[in-house]
Short mmCIF file of C-alpha atoms in Angstrom, two decimals:
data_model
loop_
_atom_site.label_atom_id
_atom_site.label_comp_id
_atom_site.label_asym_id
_atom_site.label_seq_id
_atom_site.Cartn_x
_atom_site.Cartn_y
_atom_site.Cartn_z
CA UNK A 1 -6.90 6.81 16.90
CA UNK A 2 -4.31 5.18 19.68
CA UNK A 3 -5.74 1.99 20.89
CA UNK A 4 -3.44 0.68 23.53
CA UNK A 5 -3.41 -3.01 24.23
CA UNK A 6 -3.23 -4.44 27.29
CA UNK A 7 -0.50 -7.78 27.00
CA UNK A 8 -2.57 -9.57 29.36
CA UNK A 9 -5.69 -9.37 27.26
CA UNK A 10 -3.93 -9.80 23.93
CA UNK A 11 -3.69 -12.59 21.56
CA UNK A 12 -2.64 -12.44 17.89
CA UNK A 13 -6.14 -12.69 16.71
CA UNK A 14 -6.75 -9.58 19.28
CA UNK A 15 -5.45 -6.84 16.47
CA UNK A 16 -6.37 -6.93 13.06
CA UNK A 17 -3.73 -7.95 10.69
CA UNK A 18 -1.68 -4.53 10.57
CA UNK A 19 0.53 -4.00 6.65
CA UNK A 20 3.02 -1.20 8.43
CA UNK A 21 4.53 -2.20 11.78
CA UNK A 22 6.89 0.22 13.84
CA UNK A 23 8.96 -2.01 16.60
CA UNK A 24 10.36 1.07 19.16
CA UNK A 25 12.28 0.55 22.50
CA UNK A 26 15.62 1.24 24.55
CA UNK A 27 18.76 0.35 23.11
CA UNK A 28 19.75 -3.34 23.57
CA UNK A 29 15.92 -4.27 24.18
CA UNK A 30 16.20 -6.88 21.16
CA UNK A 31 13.74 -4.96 18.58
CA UNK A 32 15.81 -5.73 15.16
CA UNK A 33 15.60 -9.40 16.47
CA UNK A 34 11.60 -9.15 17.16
CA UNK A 35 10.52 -7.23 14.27
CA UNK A 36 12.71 -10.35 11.73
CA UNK A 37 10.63 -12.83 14.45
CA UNK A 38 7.42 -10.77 13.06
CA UNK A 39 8.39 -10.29 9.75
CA UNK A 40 8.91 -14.26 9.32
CA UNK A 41 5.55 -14.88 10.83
CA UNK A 42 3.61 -12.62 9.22
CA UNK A 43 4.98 -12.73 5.61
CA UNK A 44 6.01 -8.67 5.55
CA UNK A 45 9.14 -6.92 4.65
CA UNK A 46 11.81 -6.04 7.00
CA UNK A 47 13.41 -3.23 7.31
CA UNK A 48 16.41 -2.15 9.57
CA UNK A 49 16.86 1.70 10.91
CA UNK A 50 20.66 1.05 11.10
CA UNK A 51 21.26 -0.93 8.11
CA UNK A 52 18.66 0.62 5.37
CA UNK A 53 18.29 3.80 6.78
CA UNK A 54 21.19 5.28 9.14
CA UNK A 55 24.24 4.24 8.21
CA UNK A 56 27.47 3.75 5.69
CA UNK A 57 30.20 1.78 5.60
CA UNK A 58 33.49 3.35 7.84
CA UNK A 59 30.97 4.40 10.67
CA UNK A 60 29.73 7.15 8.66
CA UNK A 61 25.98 7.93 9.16
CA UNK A 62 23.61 9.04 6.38
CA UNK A 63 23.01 12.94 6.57
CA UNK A 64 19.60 13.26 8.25
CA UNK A 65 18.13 14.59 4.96
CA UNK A 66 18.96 11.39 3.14
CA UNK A 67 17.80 9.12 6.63
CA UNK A 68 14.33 11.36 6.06
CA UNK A 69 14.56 10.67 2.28
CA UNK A 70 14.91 7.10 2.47
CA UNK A 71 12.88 6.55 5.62
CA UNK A 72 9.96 8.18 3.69
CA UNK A 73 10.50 5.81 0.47
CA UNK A 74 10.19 3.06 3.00
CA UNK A 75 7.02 4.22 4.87
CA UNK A 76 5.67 5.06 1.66
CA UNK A 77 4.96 1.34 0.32
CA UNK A 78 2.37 -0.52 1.54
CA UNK A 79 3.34 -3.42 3.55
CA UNK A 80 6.37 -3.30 5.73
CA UNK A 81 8.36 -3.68 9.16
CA UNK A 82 10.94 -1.37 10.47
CA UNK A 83 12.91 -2.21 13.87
CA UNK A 84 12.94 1.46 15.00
CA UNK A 85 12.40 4.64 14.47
CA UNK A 86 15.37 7.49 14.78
CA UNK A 87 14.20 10.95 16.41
CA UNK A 88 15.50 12.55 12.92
CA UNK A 89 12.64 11.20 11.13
CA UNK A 90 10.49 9.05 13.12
CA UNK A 91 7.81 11.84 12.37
CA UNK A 92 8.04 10.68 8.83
CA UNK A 93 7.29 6.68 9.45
CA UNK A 94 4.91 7.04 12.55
CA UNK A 95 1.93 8.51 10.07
CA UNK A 96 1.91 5.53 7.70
CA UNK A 97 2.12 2.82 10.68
CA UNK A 98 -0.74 0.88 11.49
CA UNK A 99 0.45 -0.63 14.67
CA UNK A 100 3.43 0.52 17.33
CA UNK A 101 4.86 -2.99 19.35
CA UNK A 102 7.06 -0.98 22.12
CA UNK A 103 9.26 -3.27 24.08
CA UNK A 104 9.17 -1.21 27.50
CA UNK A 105 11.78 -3.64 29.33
CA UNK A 106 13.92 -2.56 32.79
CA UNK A 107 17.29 -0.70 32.19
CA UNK A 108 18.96 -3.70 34.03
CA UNK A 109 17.32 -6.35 31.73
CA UNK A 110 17.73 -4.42 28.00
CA UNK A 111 21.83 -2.93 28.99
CA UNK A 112 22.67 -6.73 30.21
CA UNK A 113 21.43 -7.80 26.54
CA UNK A 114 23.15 -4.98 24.99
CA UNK A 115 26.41 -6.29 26.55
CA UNK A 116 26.41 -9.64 25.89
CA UNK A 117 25.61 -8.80 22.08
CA UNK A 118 27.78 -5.77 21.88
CA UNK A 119 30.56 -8.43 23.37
CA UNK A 120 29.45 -11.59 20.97
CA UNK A 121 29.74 -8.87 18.26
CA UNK A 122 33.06 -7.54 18.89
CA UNK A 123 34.85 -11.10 19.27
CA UNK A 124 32.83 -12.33 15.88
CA UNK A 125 33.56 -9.45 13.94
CA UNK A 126 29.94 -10.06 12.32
CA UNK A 127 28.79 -7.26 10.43
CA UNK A 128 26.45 -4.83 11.77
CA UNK A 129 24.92 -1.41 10.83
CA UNK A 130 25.40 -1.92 7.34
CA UNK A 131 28.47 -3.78 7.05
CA UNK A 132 30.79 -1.88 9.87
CA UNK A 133 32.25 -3.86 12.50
CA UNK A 134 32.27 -3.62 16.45
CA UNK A 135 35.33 -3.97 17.98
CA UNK A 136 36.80 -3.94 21.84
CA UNK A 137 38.06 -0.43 21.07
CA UNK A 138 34.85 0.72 20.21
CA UNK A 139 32.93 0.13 23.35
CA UNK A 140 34.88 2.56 25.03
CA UNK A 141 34.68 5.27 22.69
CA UNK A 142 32.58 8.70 23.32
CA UNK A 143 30.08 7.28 20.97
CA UNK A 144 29.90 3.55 21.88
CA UNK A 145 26.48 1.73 21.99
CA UNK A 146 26.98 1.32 25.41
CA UNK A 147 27.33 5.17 26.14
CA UNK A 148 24.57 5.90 24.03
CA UNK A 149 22.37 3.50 26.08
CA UNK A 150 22.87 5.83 29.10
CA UNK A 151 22.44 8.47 26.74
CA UNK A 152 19.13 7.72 25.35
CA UNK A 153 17.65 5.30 28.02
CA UNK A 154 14.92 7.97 30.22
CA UNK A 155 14.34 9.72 26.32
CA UNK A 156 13.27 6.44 25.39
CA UNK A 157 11.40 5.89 27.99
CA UNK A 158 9.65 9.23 27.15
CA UNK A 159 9.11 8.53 23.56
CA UNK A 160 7.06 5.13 24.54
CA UNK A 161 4.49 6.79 26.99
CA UNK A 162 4.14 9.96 25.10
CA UNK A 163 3.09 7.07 22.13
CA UNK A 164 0.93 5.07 24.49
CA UNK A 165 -1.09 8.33 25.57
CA UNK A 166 -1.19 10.30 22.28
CA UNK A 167 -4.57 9.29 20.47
CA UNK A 168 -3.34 10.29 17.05
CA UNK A 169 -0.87 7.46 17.57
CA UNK A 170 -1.70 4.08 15.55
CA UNK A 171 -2.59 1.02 17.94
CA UNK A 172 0.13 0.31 20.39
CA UNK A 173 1.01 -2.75 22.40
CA UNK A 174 3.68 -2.65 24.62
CA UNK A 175 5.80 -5.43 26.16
CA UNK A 176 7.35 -5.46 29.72
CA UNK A 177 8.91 -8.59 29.42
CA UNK A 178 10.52 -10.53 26.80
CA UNK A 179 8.23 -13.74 27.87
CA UNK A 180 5.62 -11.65 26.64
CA UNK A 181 6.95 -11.09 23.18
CA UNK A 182 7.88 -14.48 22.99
CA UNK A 183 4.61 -15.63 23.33
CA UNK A 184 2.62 -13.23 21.12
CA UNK A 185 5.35 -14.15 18.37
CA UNK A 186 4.40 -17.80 19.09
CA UNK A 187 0.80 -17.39 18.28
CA UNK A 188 1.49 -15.21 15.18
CA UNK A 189 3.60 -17.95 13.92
CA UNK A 190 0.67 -20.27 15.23
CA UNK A 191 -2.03 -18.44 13.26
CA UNK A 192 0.26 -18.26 9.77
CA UNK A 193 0.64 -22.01 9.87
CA UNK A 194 -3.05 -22.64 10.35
CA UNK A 195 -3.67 -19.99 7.51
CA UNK A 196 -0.90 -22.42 5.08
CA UNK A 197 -2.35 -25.31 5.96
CA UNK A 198 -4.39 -26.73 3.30
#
């Protein structure tokens, strides 16, 4: 049954320690970089939606029946973290998670993110989506990341509160702010050292 947190109430200790953890939000809201942050706190696998799951080298995506096949082996095991959730098969993940973390931010905060990174990206050539590289030329293409932030921004949107209100949803908490993911990450990382400590 959904049990929706709310941030202001929540600590680490507030949950109990969840094994399968679904990060979800807009494009360019920072969830790959959270769900490593929770991963490395908590000890779990990480798993990326673009890299694992979604796509191949050249810019060639995975045909939705091998995304739903591998997604599946993933959500399958018992312990890990994925950094989103495509529409194609987040039906087949969303079963097996034991908590949602939804980072809810404004357009103007998550798109000025998604610039700056889509930007760094571009100039570093560093490898993204399993080994392709952004480029200038891309972010002007039909099917840039930028685009598909206008795209997919309100659906998004739609996807989170239809999670927050559904009660066959696993807990949910939900971030409006990245201060507020910052500090919950803090205290996770808090409560794993205390647990190392001899």
């Amino acid at each position: 049954m959904n049990t929706s947190v709310n941030i202001r109430e929540c600590t680490a200790d507030a949950l109990p320690a969840p094994s399968r953890v679904l990060f979800y939000g807009v494009t360019g809201s920072g969830k790959s970089t959270a769900a490593r942050a929770y991963a490395e706190a908590t000890g779990l696998p990480e798993f990326s939606a673009d890299d694992d799951i979604g796509w191949l080298p050249g810019w060639q995506q995975r045909t939705v029946e091998e995304q739903r096949g591998i997604a599946a082996s993933i959500a399958a095991q018992d312990r890990w973290v994925l950094d989103s959730a495509y529409g194609a098969w987040r039906d087949v993940v969303l079963p097996r998670a034991e908590l949602i973390v939804g980072l809810d931010y404004p357009r103007w905060l998550s798109l000025a993110r998604l610039v700056r990174r889509t930007l760094r990206r571009a100039l570093t050539r560093e490898p993204v989506c399993n080994g392709n590289k952004e480029t200038i030329a891309r972010i002007f293409i039909q099917d840039s990341i930028l685009r598909w932030h206008f795209r997919s921004f309100t659906r998004k949107r739609q996807v989170m509160r239809g999670l927050e209100a559904d009660p066959r949803m696993p807990a949910t908490i939900w971030f409006r702010h990245p201060r507020e993911l910052d500090g919950w990450l803090a205290q996770l990382t808090a409560r794993s050292d205390r647990v190392e400590s001899p």
